[in-house]
mmCIF file of C-alpha atoms in Angstrom:
data_model
loop_
_atom_site.group_PDB
_atom_site.id
_atom_site.type_symbol
_atom_site.label_atom_id
_atom_site.label_comp_id
_atom_site.label_asym_id
_atom_site.label_seq_id
_atom_site.Cartn_x
_atom_site.Cartn_y
_atom_site.Cartn_z
ATOM 1 C CA MET A 1 -26.936 45.554 -19.374
ATOM 2 C CA GLU A 2 -24.785 42.878 -21.167
ATOM 3 C CA ASN A 3 -21.878 43.197 -18.602
ATOM 4 C CA LYS A 4 -24.567 42.584 -15.822
ATOM 5 C CA LYS A 5 -25.736 39.395 -17.567
ATOM 6 C CA ASN A 6 -22.281 37.999 -17.873
ATOM 7 C CA TYR A 7 -21.407 39.073 -14.189
ATOM 8 C CA PHE A 8 -24.622 37.184 -13.073
ATOM 9 C CA VAL A 9 -23.552 34.167 -15.257
ATOM 10 C CA ARG A 10 -20.114 34.153 -14.172
ATOM 11 C CA ASN A 11 -21.231 34.363 -10.339
ATOM 12 C CA MET A 12 -23.699 31.511 -10.911
ATOM 13 C CA LEU A 13 -21.202 29.277 -12.263
ATOM 14 C CA CYS A 14 -18.902 29.747 -9.516
ATOM 15 C CA LEU A 15 -21.635 29.161 -7.027
ATOM 16 C CA VAL A 16 -22.521 25.959 -8.740
ATOM 17 C CA LEU A 17 -18.893 24.783 -8.992
ATOM 18 C CA VAL A 18 -18.521 25.600 -5.184
ATOM 19 C CA VAL A 19 -21.570 23.434 -4.450
ATOM 20 C CA VAL A 20 -20.316 20.647 -6.290
ATOM 21 C CA LEU A 21 -16.959 20.691 -4.630
ATOM 22 C CA VAL A 22 -18.538 20.768 -1.131
ATOM 23 C CA GLY A 23 -20.833 17.887 -2.203
ATOM 24 C CA CYS A 24 -17.721 15.832 -3.382
ATOM 25 C CA VAL A 25 -16.224 16.450 -0.156
ATOM 26 C CA ALA A 26 -19.260 15.634 1.969
ATOM 27 C CA LEU A 27 -19.450 12.420 -0.363
ATOM 28 C CA CYS A 28 -15.887 11.399 0.329
ATOM 29 C CA SER A 29 -16.129 11.930 4.203
ATOM 30 C CA VAL A 30 -19.107 9.746 4.278
ATOM 31 C CA GLY A 31 -17.379 7.089 2.448
ATOM 32 C CA MET A 32 -14.265 7.494 5.163
ATOM 33 C CA VAL A 33 -16.848 7.020 8.031
ATOM 34 C CA ALA A 34 -18.234 4.060 6.603
ATOM 35 C CA SER A 35 -15.123 2.258 5.982
ATOM 36 C CA ALA A 36 -13.950 3.319 9.474
ATOM 37 C CA ALA A 37 -17.445 1.605 10.670
ATOM 38 C CA THR A 38 -16.402 -1.650 8.993
ATOM 39 C CA ASP A 39 -12.968 -1.870 10.750
ATOM 40 C CA GLU A 40 -13.712 -5.079 12.010
ATOM 41 C CA GLN A 41 -12.567 -6.873 9.066
ATOM 42 C CA SER A 42 -8.956 -5.052 9.196
ATOM 43 C CA SER A 43 -7.282 -8.609 8.929
ATOM 44 C CA ASP A 44 -8.424 -8.720 5.337
ATOM 45 C CA VAL A 45 -7.208 -5.365 4.764
ATOM 46 C CA GLU A 46 -3.569 -4.807 2.996
ATOM 47 C CA ALA A 47 -1.280 -2.400 4.487
ATOM 48 C CA ARG A 48 -0.289 0.377 1.954
ATOM 49 C CA GLY A 49 3.310 1.109 2.507
ATOM 50 C CA LEU A 50 5.104 2.192 -0.496
ATOM 51 C CA MET A 51 8.620 2.535 0.519
ATOM 52 C CA THR A 52 11.080 2.194 3.394
ATOM 53 C CA THR A 53 14.809 2.962 3.973
ATOM 54 C CA ILE A 54 16.362 0.729 6.343
ATOM 55 C CA THR A 55 20.022 1.501 7.255
ATOM 56 C CA LEU A 56 22.353 -1.155 8.859
ATOM 57 C CA ARG A 57 25.741 -0.605 10.754
ATOM 58 C CA LEU A 58 28.124 -2.407 12.552
ATOM 59 C CA SER A 59 29.821 -0.904 15.544
ATOM 60 C CA VAL A 60 32.028 -1.813 18.612
ATOM 61 C CA GLY A 61 32.208 -0.668 22.208
ATOM 62 C CA ASN A 62 32.101 -1.726 25.806
ATOM 63 C CA GLY A 63 33.722 -5.235 24.864
ATOM 64 C CA LYS A 64 30.908 -6.016 22.249
ATOM 65 C CA VAL A 65 30.064 -5.668 18.613
ATOM 66 C CA TYR A 66 26.782 -4.432 17.908
ATOM 67 C CA VAL A 67 24.547 -4.789 14.631
ATOM 68 C CA GLN A 68 21.816 -2.024 14.227
ATOM 69 C CA ALA A 69 19.032 -1.939 11.516
ATOM 70 C CA HIS A 70 17.572 1.553 11.925
ATOM 71 C CA ASN A 71 14.223 2.672 10.013
ATOM 72 C CA GLU A 72 15.277 5.959 8.593
ATOM 73 C CA PHE A 73 12.158 6.503 6.552
ATOM 74 C CA THR A 74 8.811 4.774 5.670
ATOM 75 C CA LEU A 75 6.303 6.230 3.200
ATOM 76 C CA GLY A 76 2.727 5.186 3.902
ATOM 77 C CA PRO A 77 1.074 3.169 6.677
ATOM 78 C CA SER A 78 2.983 0.088 6.728
ATOM 79 C CA THR A 79 4.223 -2.988 8.730
ATOM 80 C CA ILE A 80 7.883 -3.707 8.443
ATOM 81 C CA GLN A 81 9.041 -7.208 9.773
ATOM 82 C CA VAL A 82 12.870 -7.133 10.590
ATOM 83 C CA TYR A 83 15.722 -9.562 11.556
ATOM 84 C CA VAL A 84 19.070 -8.452 12.388
ATOM 85 C CA TYR A 85 21.899 -11.024 12.460
ATOM 86 C CA LEU A 86 25.465 -10.917 13.828
ATOM 87 C CA TYR A 87 27.913 -13.304 12.437
ATOM 88 C CA SER A 88 31.777 -13.975 13.180
ATOM 89 C CA SER A 89 34.434 -16.020 11.951
ATOM 90 C CA TYR A 90 38.265 -16.666 12.690
ATOM 91 C CA SER A 91 38.980 -16.324 9.066
ATOM 92 C CA TYR A 92 38.216 -13.702 6.399
ATOM 93 C CA THR A 93 35.088 -14.387 4.227
ATOM 94 C CA GLU A 94 32.403 -12.202 2.905
ATOM 95 C CA ASP A 95 29.801 -15.095 2.901
ATOM 96 C CA TYR A 96 27.881 -15.054 6.101
ATOM 97 C CA ASN A 97 26.892 -18.563 5.475
ATOM 98 C CA GLN A 98 30.280 -19.501 6.243
ATOM 99 C CA MET A 99 30.430 -17.675 9.542
ATOM 100 C CA PHE A 100 29.083 -18.477 12.796
ATOM 101 C CA LEU A 101 25.984 -17.076 13.811
ATOM 102 C CA GLU A 102 26.452 -15.144 16.972
ATOM 103 C CA ASN A 103 23.226 -13.479 17.708
ATOM 104 C CA LYS A 104 19.927 -12.324 16.112
ATOM 105 C CA ASN A 105 17.060 -10.214 16.967
ATOM 106 C CA TYR A 106 13.468 -9.688 15.447
ATOM 107 C CA ILE A 107 10.422 -7.361 15.369
ATOM 108 C CA GLY A 108 7.223 -7.578 14.028
ATOM 109 C CA ASP A 109 6.930 -4.032 12.867
ATOM 110 C CA LEU A 110 10.061 -1.653 12.941
ATOM 111 C CA ASN A 111 8.480 1.993 13.148
ATOM 112 C CA ILE A 112 10.025 4.938 11.490
ATOM 113 C CA ASN A 113 12.932 6.278 13.530
ATOM 114 C CA LYS A 114 13.452 3.139 15.373
ATOM 115 C CA THR A 115 16.203 0.692 15.597
ATOM 116 C CA LEU A 116 16.699 -3.149 16.364
ATOM 117 C CA GLU A 117 19.706 -4.173 17.744
ATOM 118 C CA THR A 118 21.816 -7.182 18.697
ATOM 119 C CA SER A 119 25.146 -7.850 20.003
ATOM 120 C CA ALA A 120 27.954 -10.429 21.181
ATOM 121 C CA ASN A 121 31.002 -10.258 23.257
ATOM 122 C CA ILE A 122 34.397 -9.617 21.185
ATOM 123 C CA GLY A 123 36.069 -12.264 23.153
ATOM 124 C CA GLU A 124 39.751 -12.720 23.660
ATOM 125 C CA VAL A 125 40.904 -13.518 19.833
ATOM 126 C CA ALA A 126 40.552 -11.411 16.844
ATOM 127 C CA ARG A 127 37.731 -12.333 14.752
ATOM 128 C CA TYR A 128 36.001 -11.299 11.513
ATOM 129 C CA TRP A 129 32.469 -10.028 11.939
ATOM 130 C CA ARG A 130 29.561 -9.082 9.488
ATOM 131 C CA GLY A 131 26.080 -7.844 10.234
ATOM 132 C CA ARG A 132 22.909 -8.534 8.204
ATOM 133 C CA VAL A 133 19.385 -7.179 7.988
ATOM 134 C CA TYR A 134 16.546 -9.263 6.390
ATOM 135 C CA TYR A 135 13.155 -7.277 6.338
ATOM 136 C CA GLN A 136 9.740 -7.191 4.639
ATOM 137 C CA LEU A 137 7.621 -4.309 3.681
ATOM 138 C CA ASP A 138 4.245 -5.460 4.152
ATOM 139 C CA LYS A 139 3.664 -8.432 1.707
ATOM 140 C CA LYS A 140 6.415 -7.384 -0.889
ATOM 141 C CA ASP A 141 9.569 -9.240 -1.369
ATOM 142 C CA TRP A 142 12.012 -9.877 1.533
ATOM 143 C CA VAL A 143 15.110 -7.743 1.173
ATOM 144 C CA SER A 144 18.646 -8.654 2.578
ATOM 145 C CA LYS A 145 21.523 -6.189 3.345
ATOM 146 C CA GLU A 146 24.762 -6.769 4.898
ATOM 147 C CA THR A 147 27.843 -4.703 6.382
ATOM 148 C CA ASN A 148 31.245 -5.509 4.888
ATOM 149 C CA THR A 149 33.264 -8.061 6.786
ATOM 150 C CA VAL A 150 35.761 -6.220 9.676
ATOM 151 C CA LEU A 151 38.066 -7.538 11.730
ATOM 152 C CA VAL A 152 37.874 -6.674 15.483
ATOM 153 C CA LYS A 153 40.590 -7.381 17.809
ATOM 154 C CA PRO A 154 40.383 -8.450 21.483
ATOM 155 C CA ASP A 155 40.899 -4.624 22.586
ATOM 156 C CA GLY A 156 38.060 -3.456 20.281
ATOM 157 C CA THR A 157 40.382 -2.137 17.485
ATOM 158 C CA VAL A 158 38.665 -2.556 14.301
ATOM 159 C CA GLU A 159 40.448 -3.116 10.624
ATOM 160 C CA TYR A 160 38.692 -2.419 7.856
#
């Protein structure tokens, strides 16, 4: 008889636990619906991106130098503003501020697996080139990354 009581009590506790869990899920679902219904005020809502990985690449082809910023990975819903800049100089420098801005591009939200690119013609004289990306994940601090400065000859060959 004692085993039947323990069995009954254990089953009742399991049933109560299941009812509580179902109730919690139902309450959470109601909260989600309520927050979706007030989406008209979404301009006050902050995006919640936790991190992003933006890679930068400088390449040469078809008589042009290209710089590409690629969103490799972003964790969480977010907005990523991105600028890409392409600089050149007739003399070697590692400071883009001492170079000429050849071209730039901007996007208000670079989604995952998307690329933002800009380019410029190589020209008829060897020049040093450098790419830069400047981006912001949601309202966090701006991040700047740069490529190495490379020499590109008029025929498109690159010296590192």
